[in-house]
Each structure stands twice: as structure tokens, then as C-alpha cells.
PDB file of C-alpha atoms in Angstrom:
ATOM      1  CA  UNK F  21      90.202 109.678  59.253  1.00 46.00           C
ATOM      2  CA  UNK F  22      89.753 113.070  58.211  1.00 46.00           C
ATOM      3  CA  UNK F  23      92.567 115.946  58.845  1.00 51.00           C
ATOM      4  CA  UNK F  24      90.448 118.939  58.493  1.00 53.00           C
ATOM      5  CA  UNK F  25      93.342 121.541  58.215  1.00 55.00           C
ATOM      6  CA  UNK F  26      94.334 119.748  54.957  1.00 55.00           C
ATOM      7  CA  UNK F  27      92.846 122.095  51.559  1.00 57.00           C
ATOM      8  CA  UNK F  28      92.251 120.803  48.633  1.00 56.00           C
ATOM      9  CA  UNK F  29      92.510 123.135  45.394  1.00 60.00           C
ATOM     10  CA  UNK F  30      90.876 122.579  42.082  1.00 62.00           C
ATOM     11  CA  UNK F  31      89.301 118.906  43.056  1.00 65.00           C
ATOM     12  CA  UNK F  32      85.583 118.325  43.552  1.00 65.00           C
ATOM     13  CA  UNK F  33      83.757 115.398  44.289  1.00 64.00           C
ATOM     14  CA  UNK F  34      80.395 114.826  43.102  1.00 65.00           C
ATOM     15  CA  UNK F  35      79.298 111.825  44.039  1.00 68.00           C
ATOM     16  CA  UNK F  36      81.225 108.625  44.052  1.00 71.00           C
ATOM     17  CA  UNK F  37      80.345 105.086  44.798  1.00 74.00           C
ATOM     18  CA  UNK F  38      81.515 103.427  47.553  1.00 76.00           C
ATOM     19  CA  UNK F  39      81.151  99.842  49.026  1.00 81.00           C
ATOM     20  CA  UNK F  40      82.248  99.218  53.165  1.00 86.00           C
ATOM     21  CA  UNK F  41      84.600  96.080  52.536  1.00 86.00           C
ATOM     22  CA  UNK F  42      84.591  93.441  55.357  1.00 94.00           C
ATOM     23  CA  UNK F  43      87.568  93.769  57.374  1.00 94.00           C
ATOM     24  CA  UNK F  44      89.556  92.040  60.057  1.00 97.00           C
ATOM     25  CA  UNK F  45      91.872  94.671  61.786  1.00 97.00           C
ATOM     26  CA  UNK F  46      94.969  93.252  62.948  1.00 97.00           C
ATOM     27  CA  UNK F  47      97.205  95.057  66.014  1.00 97.00           C
ATOM     28  CA  UNK F  48     100.708  94.143  65.831  1.00 95.00           C
ATOM     29  CA  UNK F  49     102.931  94.674  69.076  1.00 95.00           C
ATOM     30  CA  UNK F  50     106.642  95.584  68.858  1.00 90.00           C
ATOM     31  CA  UNK F  51     107.428  92.752  71.649  1.00 90.00           C
ATOM     32  CA  UNK F  52     111.450  94.281  71.972  1.00 90.00           C
ATOM     33  CA  UNK F  53     110.930  97.267  72.292  1.00 86.00           C
ATOM     34  CA  UNK F  54     113.809  97.616  69.565  1.00 88.00           C
ATOM     35  CA  UNK F  55     111.430  98.561  66.988  1.00 87.00           C
ATOM     36  CA  UNK F  56     111.020 102.119  65.672  1.00 87.00           C
ATOM     37  CA  UNK F  57     106.973 101.753  65.661  1.00 90.00           C
ATOM     38  CA  UNK F  58     105.355 100.458  69.040  1.00 93.00           C
ATOM     39  CA  UNK F  59     102.362  99.146  67.247  1.00 95.00           C
ATOM     40  CA  UNK F  60     100.738  98.838  63.613  1.00 96.00           C
ATOM     41  CA  UNK F  61      97.311  98.642  63.013  1.00 97.00           C
ATOM     42  CA  UNK F  62      96.118  96.302  59.683  1.00 96.00           C
ATOM     43  CA  UNK F  63      93.063  96.569  57.976  1.00 94.00           C
ATOM     44  CA  UNK F  64      92.991  93.171  56.186  1.00 93.00           C
ATOM     45  CA  UNK F  65      89.868  92.649  53.591  1.00 90.00           C
ATOM     46  CA  UNK F  66      88.329  89.376  54.332  1.00 94.00           C
ATOM     47  CA  UNK F  67      87.533  88.790  50.447  1.00 89.00           C
ATOM     48  CA  UNK F  68      90.566  89.673  48.803  1.00 81.00           C
ATOM     49  CA  UNK F  69      93.322  88.980  51.875  1.00 84.00           C
ATOM     50  CA  UNK F  70      95.180  91.782  51.212  1.00 82.00           C
ATOM     51  CA  UNK F  71      96.446  95.095  53.543  1.00 86.00           C
ATOM     52  CA  UNK F  72      93.892  97.862  52.823  1.00 86.00           C
ATOM     53  CA  UNK F  73      95.248 100.361  55.258  1.00 91.00           C
ATOM     54  CA  UNK F  74      97.922 100.383  58.137  1.00 94.00           C
ATOM     55  CA  UNK F  75      98.517 102.675  60.867  1.00 96.00           C
ATOM     56  CA  UNK F  76     102.044 103.275  62.649  1.00 96.00           C
ATOM     57  CA  UNK F  77     102.221 104.153  65.591  1.00 96.00           C
ATOM     58  CA  UNK F  78     105.477 105.471  67.616  1.00 92.00           C
ATOM     59  CA  UNK F  79     106.773 104.401  71.093  1.00 91.00           C
ATOM     60  CA  UNK F  80     104.688 106.788  72.885  1.00 91.00           C
ATOM     61  CA  UNK F  81     101.615 105.384  71.085  1.00 92.00           C
ATOM     62  CA  UNK F  82     101.189 108.343  68.941  1.00 94.00           C
ATOM     63  CA  UNK F  83      99.999 108.007  65.269  1.00 95.00           C
ATOM     64  CA  UNK F  84     102.968 108.608  63.580  1.00 94.00           C
ATOM     65  CA  UNK F  85     102.242 107.357  59.879  1.00 94.00           C
ATOM     66  CA  UNK F  86      99.340 106.000  57.803  1.00 94.00           C
ATOM     67  CA  UNK F  87      99.459 104.447  54.633  1.00 90.00           C
ATOM     68  CA  UNK F  88      96.353 103.134  52.516  1.00 84.00           C
ATOM     69  CA  UNK F  89      96.799 101.491  49.472  1.00 73.00           C
ATOM     70  CA  UNK F  90      93.766 100.700  48.487  1.00 62.00           C
ATOM     71  CA  UNK F  91      93.955 101.799  44.876  1.00 67.00           C
ATOM     72  CA  UNK F  92      94.690  98.378  42.438  1.00 70.00           C
ATOM     73  CA  UNK F  93      94.783  97.381  39.187  1.00 74.00           C
ATOM     74  CA  UNK F  94      92.812  94.007  38.930  1.00 74.00           C
ATOM     75  CA  UNK F  95      93.910  91.969  36.102  1.00 74.00           C
ATOM     76  CA  UNK F  96      90.325  91.131  33.857  1.00 75.00           C
ATOM     77  CA  UNK F  97      91.685  88.119  32.814  1.00 76.00           C
ATOM     78  CA  UNK F  98      93.886  86.750  35.938  1.00 76.00           C
ATOM     79  CA  UNK F  99      92.170  88.804  39.107  1.00 74.00           C
ATOM     80  CA  UNK F 100      96.105  89.895  40.277  1.00 73.00           C
ATOM     81  CA  UNK F 101      95.916  92.939  41.779  1.00 72.00           C
ATOM     82  CA  UNK F 102      99.100  95.226  41.622  1.00 72.00           C
ATOM     83  CA  UNK F 103      99.622  98.168  42.912  1.00 73.00           C
ATOM     84  CA  UNK F 104      98.486 101.915  41.180  1.00 78.00           C
ATOM     85  CA  UNK F 105      98.874 104.178  44.175  1.00 83.00           C
ATOM     86  CA  UNK F 106      99.639 104.625  47.762  1.00 86.00           C
ATOM     87  CA  UNK F 107      99.042 107.198  50.060  1.00 89.00           C
ATOM     88  CA  UNK F 108     100.842 107.551  52.849  1.00 91.00           C
ATOM     89  CA  UNK F 109     100.006 110.608  55.668  1.00 92.00           C
ATOM     90  CA  UNK F 110     102.634 111.959  58.389  1.00 93.00           C
ATOM     91  CA  UNK F 111     100.220 113.941  60.922  1.00 92.00           C
ATOM     92  CA  UNK F 112     103.041 114.556  63.204  1.00 90.00           C
ATOM     93  CA  UNK F 113     104.904 117.259  60.089  1.00 91.00           C
ATOM     94  CA  UNK F 114     101.575 117.344  58.191  1.00 91.00           C
ATOM     95  CA  UNK F 115     102.775 116.185  55.339  1.00 91.00           C
ATOM     96  CA  UNK F 116     101.035 113.995  52.639  1.00 91.00           C
ATOM     97  CA  UNK F 117     102.939 111.698  49.586  1.00 90.00           C
ATOM     98  CA  UNK F 118     101.167 109.958  47.062  1.00 86.00           C
ATOM     99  CA  UNK F 119     102.862 107.521  44.844  1.00 83.00           C
ATOM    100  CA  UNK F 120     100.932 106.625  41.992  1.00 82.00           C
ATOM    101  CA  UNK F 121     102.483 103.757  39.403  1.00 77.00           C
ATOM    102  CA  UNK F 122     101.686 102.934  35.907  1.00 74.00           C
ATOM    103  CA  UNK F 123     101.118  99.308  35.761  1.00 69.00           C
ATOM    104  CA  UNK F 124     101.488  96.649  32.972  1.00 68.00           C
ATOM    105  CA  UNK F 125      99.898  93.039  33.759  1.00 61.00           C
ATOM    106  CA  UNK F 126     101.972  91.520  30.540  1.00 66.00           C
ATOM    107  CA  UNK F 127     105.416  93.312  31.587  1.00 64.00           C
ATOM    108  CA  UNK F 128     104.600  92.038  35.355  1.00 61.00           C
ATOM    109  CA  UNK F 129     104.634  88.711  34.477  1.00 62.00           C
ATOM    110  CA  UNK F 130     108.496  89.022  32.627  1.00 66.00           C
ATOM    111  CA  UNK F 131     111.919  89.913  33.524  1.00 65.00           C
ATOM    112  CA  UNK F 132     111.579  89.100  37.241  1.00 67.00           C
ATOM    113  CA  UNK F 133     113.480  86.372  38.883  1.00 72.00           C
ATOM    114  CA  UNK F 134     113.256  84.533  42.121  1.00 74.00           C
ATOM    115  CA  UNK F 135     117.107  85.239  42.570  1.00 72.00           C
ATOM    116  CA  UNK F 136     115.768  89.212  42.958  1.00 70.00           C
ATOM    117  CA  UNK F 137     114.499  88.223  46.149  1.00 72.00           C
ATOM    118  CA  UNK F 138     117.192  85.989  48.050  1.00 78.00           C
ATOM    119  CA  UNK F 139     118.387  87.665  51.502  1.00 79.00           C
ATOM    120  CA  UNK F 140     122.003  87.872  49.843  1.00 80.00           C
ATOM    121  CA  UNK F 141     120.597  89.663  46.653  1.00 77.00           C
ATOM    122  CA  UNK F 142     119.288  92.299  48.544  1.00 72.00           C
ATOM    123  CA  UNK F 143     122.340  92.725  51.445  1.00 77.00           C
ATOM    124  CA  UNK F 144     124.364  93.025  48.209  1.00 77.00           C
ATOM    125  CA  UNK F 145     122.184  95.036  45.935  1.00 67.00           C
ATOM    126  CA  UNK F 146     123.889  98.220  44.605  1.00 62.00           C
TER     127      UNK F 146
END
């Protein structure tokens, strides 16, 4: 997808190596009518099993958000991938958000406990 209305300044790519990835495209539809999205399309990498891109549609079927998260660091030692960045596009408000994260593979292995992710902890988190 390209929005011709977007303008990039001080940024020019002379060349870039790119590779087409084999993907499954999964369509997920809300059967209840209560969810904010009527459907989501997910592009899932067939070799790495992660979602490269997601499109989310409003209840009228219009594209509401697109989420690209194919910016990851891969640990050369373990092959584990951690997010480096994510781009979220809002075509309705013509807004683009880019989130960038620093990755420290050793730090990611410490300090996280299973109890941080149990339902009660998530419910009462302050």
C-alpha cells in the first residue's frame, strides 16, 4: 500500500535489498458484532511463523488501521526475534505512528516473571 499523499523529506533510498516472503493471509471476522473491528487480515510468515502485517477494518468494512511490524532484531546466538520497531498507519486521519525500541537480548532474558502475565496481575495492574 502506498499513500501518494505522504511526503518524506530528507529521506531518499538509492537502493535496498528486498525479498518476497512466503506468507499465509488469514482473515479473522468478528461473529458477535461487538468488537471494534469487523475483520482483520494478517500476513503470517510461513517460515518464521510471525505476523508481518495486519490490516484492521471498521464495522462498515473500511480500512481503519494497518500495522507493520516486520522490523525485528534476531539474536545470532538463539534465533529469537525481538521487536525493534512497529509502524501503525491510520488512513482515516492520515496519520502514521512509528514506535522504535532498543533491543538487548541479554536483558530480555532477566527480570520477567510468569506472574507478570497472569490474568489477575493484568487486571489489577497500576
